[in-house]
Amino acid sequence: EYWIIDLWYAGPEANWNELIASQSEFDAQKIKNPIHFCDHANGLTEIISDDGIKYVSCSECGSKQVYLNFSEVKNTDGETVASVTKGNTMSTAITVPSEWNGLKVTDIKSSAFSGNKTIKQLFLPEGIIKINSYAFKNCSNLSSVIIPDSVTSIGRNAFLNISSEAKIIYSGTLDQWEKIKISKGNSTLDNVVFCSHSEKTIINGSN
């Protein structure tokens, strides 16, 4: 027999209710006191650890999460590069770096940001080659995305169920875009905007 005396959830109550509904083995009745919800309204602070890992921390609830997780992989040429394996759920804006630990960041792994309902803005840097399946699936509030012209492949359902009003900007030409292998389940990309100056664009939902 156990009881949870004090519980903080780093997010809004609606997200918590959705999470609990999907977890049949969790007994919410074991939580003795009301749950504390925190939407990080006072802002988040970036922290870089001694080993170079970037975190974001909330001063109100004390929660700390890894901003982005990476892994080392070998590309088809045998070169060691980096992949984004997981995206932080506390940040509304994600800027993927072009390098990690001296390695070029070249792809977003499958389901890396899937289900992240916090993220609203996404900037992918030049050098990203592949966006794998389900990478941003069900990111329902994702409304602004910049895709670089280095991308050659976008996997199945990579952008499924993001905001219906999402603005997708591609930093290349129509000819380049048509050469990208785009799998099924990415109808949000049908209304892509072409802009060769996307690297200078501030992601704020407007031009």
C-alpha positions as YAML, in Angstrom:
chain: A
units: angstrom
residues:
- id: 1
  name: GLU
  ca: [0.00, 0.00, 0.00]
- id: 2
  name: TYR
  ca: [1.35, 3.43, -0.90]
- id: 3
  name: TRP
  ca: [0.24, 7.05, -1.11]
- id: 4
  name: ILE
  ca: [1.57, 9.97, -3.14]
- id: 5
  name: ILE
  ca: [1.55, 12.90, -0.72]
- id: 6
  name: ASP
  ca: [2.69, 15.74, -2.96]
- id: 7
  name: LEU
  ca: [2.76, 15.72, -6.76]
- id: 8
  name: TRP
  ca: [3.80, 18.42, -9.22]
- id: 9
  name: TYR
  ca: [2.98, 18.05, -12.90]
- id: 10
  name: ALA
  ca: [5.04, 20.18, -15.29]
- id: 11
  name: GLY
  ca: [2.22, 21.17, -17.57]
- id: 12
  name: PRO
  ca: [-1.46, 22.18, -17.73]
- id: 13
  name: GLU
  ca: [-4.24, 20.13, -16.15]
- id: 14
  name: ALA
  ca: [-5.69, 19.19, -19.56]
- id: 15
  name: ASN
  ca: [-2.44, 17.45, -20.52]
- id: 16
  name: TRP
  ca: [-2.41, 15.59, -17.20]
- id: 17
  name: ASN
  ca: [-5.95, 14.32, -17.70]
- id: 18
  name: GLU
  ca: [-5.09, 13.09, -21.17]
- id: 19
  name: LEU
  ca: [-2.00, 11.33, -19.84]
- id: 20
  name: ILE
  ca: [-3.88, 9.58, -17.04]
- id: 21
  name: ALA
  ca: [-6.63, 8.46, -19.40]
- id: 22
  name: SER
  ca: [-4.01, 6.61, -21.45]
- id: 23
  name: GLN
  ca: [-2.37, 4.91, -18.42]
- id: 24
  name: SER
  ca: [-4.70, 2.13, -17.29]
- id: 25
  name: GLU
  ca: [-2.27, 0.84, -14.62]
- id: 26
  name: PHE
  ca: [-1.94, 4.15, -12.79]
- id: 27
  name: ASP
  ca: [-4.27, 4.61, -9.81]
- id: 28
  name: ALA
  ca: [-4.94, 8.33, -9.43]
- id: 29
  name: GLN
  ca: [-6.74, 7.60, -6.16]
- id: 30
  name: LYS
  ca: [-3.32, 7.06, -4.58]
- id: 31
  name: ILE
  ca: [-2.61, 10.78, -4.82]
- id: 32
  name: LYS
  ca: [-3.62, 12.02, -1.37]
- id: 33
  name: ASN
  ca: [-3.44, 15.79, -1.88]
- id: 34
  name: PRO
  ca: [-4.50, 17.98, -4.84]
- id: 35
  name: ILE
  ca: [-2.04, 17.93, -7.73]
- id: 36
  name: HIS
  ca: [0.01, 21.05, -8.36]
- id: 37
  name: PHE
  ca: [0.02, 22.09, -12.01]
- id: 38
  name: CYS
  ca: [2.63, 24.39, -13.48]
- id: 39
  name: ASP
  ca: [2.60, 25.90, -16.96]
- id: 40
  name: HIS
  ca: [5.95, 27.66, -16.38]
- id: 41
  name: ALA
  ca: [4.33, 31.08, -16.73]
- id: 42
  name: ASN
  ca: [7.35, 32.75, -15.13]
- id: 43
  name: GLY
  ca: [9.60, 31.47, -17.86]
- id: 44
  name: LEU
  ca: [12.28, 28.84, -18.18]
- id: 45
  name: THR
  ca: [15.99, 29.11, -17.57]
- id: 46
  name: GLU
  ca: [18.57, 27.33, -19.70]
- id: 47
  name: ILE
  ca: [21.24, 25.40, -17.80]
- id: 48
  name: ILE
  ca: [24.31, 23.80, -19.35]
- id: 49
  name: SER
  ca: [25.84, 20.99, -17.32]
- id: 50
  name: ASP
  ca: [29.57, 20.22, -17.04]
- id: 51
  name: ASP
  ca: [29.24, 17.56, -19.74]
- id: 52
  name: GLY
  ca: [27.70, 20.06, -22.16]
- id: 53
  name: ILE
  ca: [24.09, 18.88, -21.94]
- id: 54
  name: LYS
  ca: [21.54, 21.70, -22.14]
- id: 55
  name: TYR
  ca: [18.56, 21.67, -19.77]
- id: 56
  name: VAL
  ca: [15.65, 24.00, -19.17]
- id: 57
  name: SER
  ca: [14.49, 24.57, -15.61]
- id: 58
  name: CYS
  ca: [11.38, 26.18, -14.08]
- id: 59
  name: SER
  ca: [11.98, 28.34, -11.01]
- id: 60
  name: GLU
  ca: [8.42, 27.83, -9.76]
- id: 61
  name: CYS
  ca: [7.99, 24.05, -9.78]
- id: 62
  name: GLY
  ca: [11.68, 23.15, -9.93]
- id: 63
  name: SER
  ca: [11.26, 20.75, -12.83]
- id: 64
  name: LYS
  ca: [14.25, 20.27, -15.11]
- id: 65
  name: GLN
  ca: [14.26, 18.56, -18.47]
- id: 66
  name: VAL
  ca: [16.78, 17.91, -21.18]
- id: 67
  name: TYR
  ca: [16.27, 20.44, -23.96]
- id: 68
  name: LEU
  ca: [17.21, 17.97, -26.69]
- id: 69
  name: ASN
  ca: [18.62, 14.45, -26.63]
- id: 70
  name: PHE
  ca: [21.13, 13.34, -29.26]
- id: 71
  name: SER
  ca: [22.83, 10.15, -30.35]
- id: 72
  name: GLU
  ca: [25.86, 9.43, -32.50]
- id: 73
  name: VAL
  ca: [25.24, 7.49, -35.73]
- id: 74
  name: LYS
  ca: [27.15, 6.56, -38.87]
- id: 75
  name: ASN
  ca: [25.84, 7.93, -42.16]
- id: 76
  name: THR
  ca: [26.04, 6.09, -45.50]
- id: 77
  name: ASP
  ca: [29.56, 7.44, -46.06]
- id: 78
  name: GLY
  ca: [30.76, 6.06, -42.73]
- id: 79
  name: GLU
  ca: [30.96, 9.54, -41.19]
- id: 80
  name: THR
  ca: [29.94, 9.94, -37.55]
- id: 81
  name: VAL
  ca: [27.06, 12.41, -37.28]
- id: 82
  name: ALA
  ca: [24.39, 13.26, -34.71]
- id: 83
  name: SER
  ca: [20.64, 12.60, -34.61]
- id: 84
  name: VAL
  ca: [17.99, 14.28, -32.47]
- id: 85
  name: THR
  ca: [16.36, 11.46, -30.52]
- id: 86
  name: LYS
  ca: [14.04, 13.39, -28.19]
- id: 87
  name: GLY
  ca: [12.67, 16.93, -27.91]
- id: 88
  name: ASN
  ca: [11.94, 18.72, -24.65]
- id: 89
  name: THR
  ca: [8.26, 19.06, -23.72]
- id: 90
  name: MET
  ca: [8.58, 22.28, -21.70]
- id: 91
  name: SER
  ca: [9.77, 24.62, -24.43]
- id: 92
  name: THR
  ca: [7.27, 26.30, -26.77]
- id: 93
  name: ALA
  ca: [10.02, 27.09, -29.30]
- id: 94
  name: ILE
  ca: [12.60, 24.56, -30.46]
- id: 95
  name: THR
  ca: [15.73, 25.52, -32.36]
- id: 96
  name: VAL
  ca: [17.68, 22.45, -33.43]
- id: 97
  name: PRO
  ca: [21.43, 23.21, -33.50]
- id: 98
  name: SER
  ca: [23.46, 22.45, -36.60]
- id: 99
  name: GLU
  ca: [26.15, 20.75, -34.49]
- id: 100
  name: TRP
  ca: [26.34, 18.70, -31.29]
- id: 101
  name: ASN
  ca: [29.64, 17.82, -29.62]
- id: 102
  name: GLY
  ca: [31.43, 18.79, -32.82]
- id: 103
  name: LEU
  ca: [29.24, 16.51, -34.95]
- id: 104
  name: LYS
  ca: [26.90, 17.63, -37.72]
- id: 105
  name: VAL
  ca: [23.23, 17.17, -36.82]
- id: 106
  name: THR
  ca: [21.65, 15.49, -39.84]
- id: 107
  name: ASP
  ca: [18.32, 13.96, -38.89]
- id: 108
  name: ILE
  ca: [15.33, 13.90, -36.55]
- id: 109
  name: LYS
  ca: [14.63, 10.38, -35.30]
- id: 110
  name: SER
  ca: [11.24, 8.69, -35.42]
- id: 111
  name: SER
  ca: [8.76, 10.03, -32.84]
- id: 112
  name: ALA
  ca: [11.37, 12.43, -31.44]
- id: 113
  name: PHE
  ca: [8.76, 15.11, -30.69]
- id: 114
  name: SER
  ca: [5.61, 13.01, -31.10]
- id: 115
  name: GLY
  ca: [2.74, 14.05, -28.83]
- id: 116
  name: ASN
  ca: [4.47, 17.22, -27.65]
- id: 117
  name: LYS
  ca: [1.55, 19.62, -27.20]
- id: 118
  name: THR
  ca: [3.72, 22.43, -25.84]
- id: 119
  name: ILE
  ca: [5.89, 23.14, -28.85]
- id: 120
  name: LYS
  ca: [4.56, 25.90, -31.12]
- id: 121
  name: GLN
  ca: [7.59, 26.96, -33.15]
- id: 122
  name: LEU
  ca: [10.26, 24.86, -34.82]
- id: 123
  name: PHE
  ca: [13.43, 25.88, -36.63]
- id: 124
  name: LEU
  ca: [15.46, 23.18, -38.39]
- id: 125
  name: PRO
  ca: [18.93, 24.31, -39.47]
- id: 126
  name: GLU
  ca: [20.75, 23.82, -42.75]
- id: 127
  name: GLY
  ca: [22.31, 20.37, -42.68]
- id: 128
  name: ILE
  ca: [19.25, 18.41, -41.60]
- id: 129
  name: ILE
  ca: [18.82, 15.71, -44.24]
- id: 130
  name: LYS
  ca: [16.08, 13.43, -42.94]
- id: 131
  name: ILE
  ca: [12.95, 13.94, -40.85]
- id: 132
  name: ASN
  ca: [11.87, 10.44, -39.86]
- id: 133
  name: SER
  ca: [8.38, 8.99, -39.48]
- id: 134
  name: TYR
  ca: [6.13, 10.36, -36.72]
- id: 135
  name: ALA
  ca: [8.80, 12.90, -35.75]
- id: 136
  name: PHE
  ca: [6.22, 15.62, -35.00]
- id: 137
  name: LYS
  ca: [3.02, 13.57, -35.03]
- id: 138
  name: ASN
  ca: [0.27, 14.94, -32.76]
- id: 139
  name: CYS
  ca: [2.16, 18.14, -31.96]
- id: 140
  name: SER
  ca: [-1.24, 19.78, -32.11]
- id: 141
  name: ASN
  ca: [-0.05, 23.30, -31.26]
- id: 142
  name: LEU
  ca: [2.89, 23.35, -33.67]
- id: 143
  name: SER
  ca: [2.01, 26.30, -35.88]
- id: 144
  name: SER
  ca: [5.30, 27.54, -37.34]
- id: 145
  name: VAL
  ca: [7.97, 25.38, -38.99]
- id: 146
  name: ILE
  ca: [11.06, 26.21, -41.03]
- id: 147
  name: ILE
  ca: [12.47, 23.36, -43.12]
- id: 148
  name: PRO
  ca: [15.92, 23.81, -44.72]
- id: 149
  name: ASP
  ca: [16.66, 23.03, -48.35]
- id: 150
  name: SER
  ca: [19.14, 20.35, -47.22]
- id: 151
  name: VAL
  ca: [16.25, 17.99, -46.38]
- id: 152
  name: THR
  ca: [15.91, 15.07, -48.82]
- id: 153
  name: SER
  ca: [13.42, 12.85, -47.00]
- id: 154
  name: ILE
  ca: [10.33, 13.32, -44.79]
- id: 155
  name: GLY
  ca: [8.96, 10.11, -43.31]
- id: 156
  name: ARG
  ca: [5.42, 8.79, -42.99]
- id: 157
  name: ASN
  ca: [3.14, 10.88, -40.74]
- id: 158
  name: ALA
  ca: [6.07, 13.07, -39.72]
- id: 159
  name: PHE
  ca: [3.79, 16.12, -39.43]
- id: 160
  name: LEU
  ca: [0.45, 14.37, -38.91]
- id: 161
  name: ASN
  ca: [-2.03, 16.24, -36.70]
- id: 162
  name: ILE
  ca: [-0.02, 19.39, -36.13]
- id: 163
  name: SER
  ca: [-1.96, 22.67, -36.01]
- id: 164
  name: SER
  ca: [-4.42, 22.98, -38.89]
- id: 165
  name: GLU
  ca: [-3.23, 26.58, -39.30]
- id: 166
  name: ALA
  ca: [0.46, 25.71, -39.32]
- id: 167
  name: LYS
  ca: [2.72, 27.86, -41.47]
- id: 168
  name: ILE
  ca: [5.41, 25.75, -43.16]
- id: 169
  name: ILE
  ca: [8.33, 27.65, -44.67]
- id: 170
  name: TYR
  ca: [10.85, 25.93, -46.92]
- id: 171
  name: SER
  ca: [14.19, 27.64, -47.49]
- id: 172
  name: GLY
  ca: [14.47, 26.59, -51.09]
- id: 173
  name: THR
  ca: [12.74, 26.55, -54.46]
- id: 174
  name: LEU
  ca: [9.77, 24.64, -55.81]
- id: 175
  name: ASP
  ca: [12.11, 22.51, -57.93]
- id: 176
  name: GLN
  ca: [14.10, 21.53, -54.83]
- id: 177
  name: TRP
  ca: [10.94, 20.80, -52.85]
- id: 178
  name: GLU
  ca: [9.59, 18.47, -55.52]
- id: 179
  name: LYS
  ca: [12.77, 16.38, -55.29]
- id: 180
  name: ILE
  ca: [12.21, 15.63, -51.59]
- id: 181
  name: LYS
  ca: [10.86, 12.15, -50.87]
- id: 182
  name: ILE
  ca: [7.73, 12.91, -48.83]
- id: 183
  name: SER
  ca: [5.85, 9.87, -47.51]
- id: 184
  name: LYS
  ca: [2.12, 9.60, -46.82]
- id: 185
  name: GLY
  ca: [0.41, 11.37, -43.94]
- id: 186
  name: ASN
  ca: [1.96, 14.80, -44.44]
- id: 187
  name: SER
  ca: [-0.90, 16.74, -46.03]
- id: 188
  name: THR
  ca: [-0.04, 19.72, -43.81]
- id: 189
  name: LEU
  ca: [2.94, 20.26, -46.09]
- id: 190
  name: ASP
  ca: [0.72, 20.81, -49.14]
- id: 191
  name: ASN
  ca: [0.59, 24.55, -48.44]
- id: 192
  name: VAL
  ca: [4.31, 25.08, -47.96]
- id: 193
  name: VAL
  ca: [5.69, 28.60, -48.48]
- id: 194
  name: PHE
  ca: [8.96, 28.94, -50.40]
- id: 195
  name: CYS
  ca: [11.50, 31.42, -49.06]
- id: 196
  name: SER
  ca: [15.22, 31.48, -49.72]
- id: 197
  name: HIS
  ca: [15.78, 33.75, -46.72]
- id: 198
  name: SER
  ca: [14.25, 31.54, -44.03]
- id: 199
  name: GLU
  ca: [17.47, 31.51, -42.05]
- id: 200
  name: LYS
  ca: [16.79, 35.19, -41.32]
- id: 201
  name: THR
  ca: [13.13, 34.71, -40.43]
- id: 202
  name: ILE
  ca: [11.98, 35.11, -36.82]
- id: 203
  name: ILE
  ca: [9.48, 32.37, -36.08]
- id: 204
  name: ASN
  ca: [6.47, 34.16, -34.68]
- id: 205
  name: GLY
  ca: [3.63, 33.01, -36.86]
- id: 206
  name: SER
  ca: [3.94, 35.94, -39.24]
- id: 207
  name: ASN
  ca: [6.24, 37.14, -42.02]
...
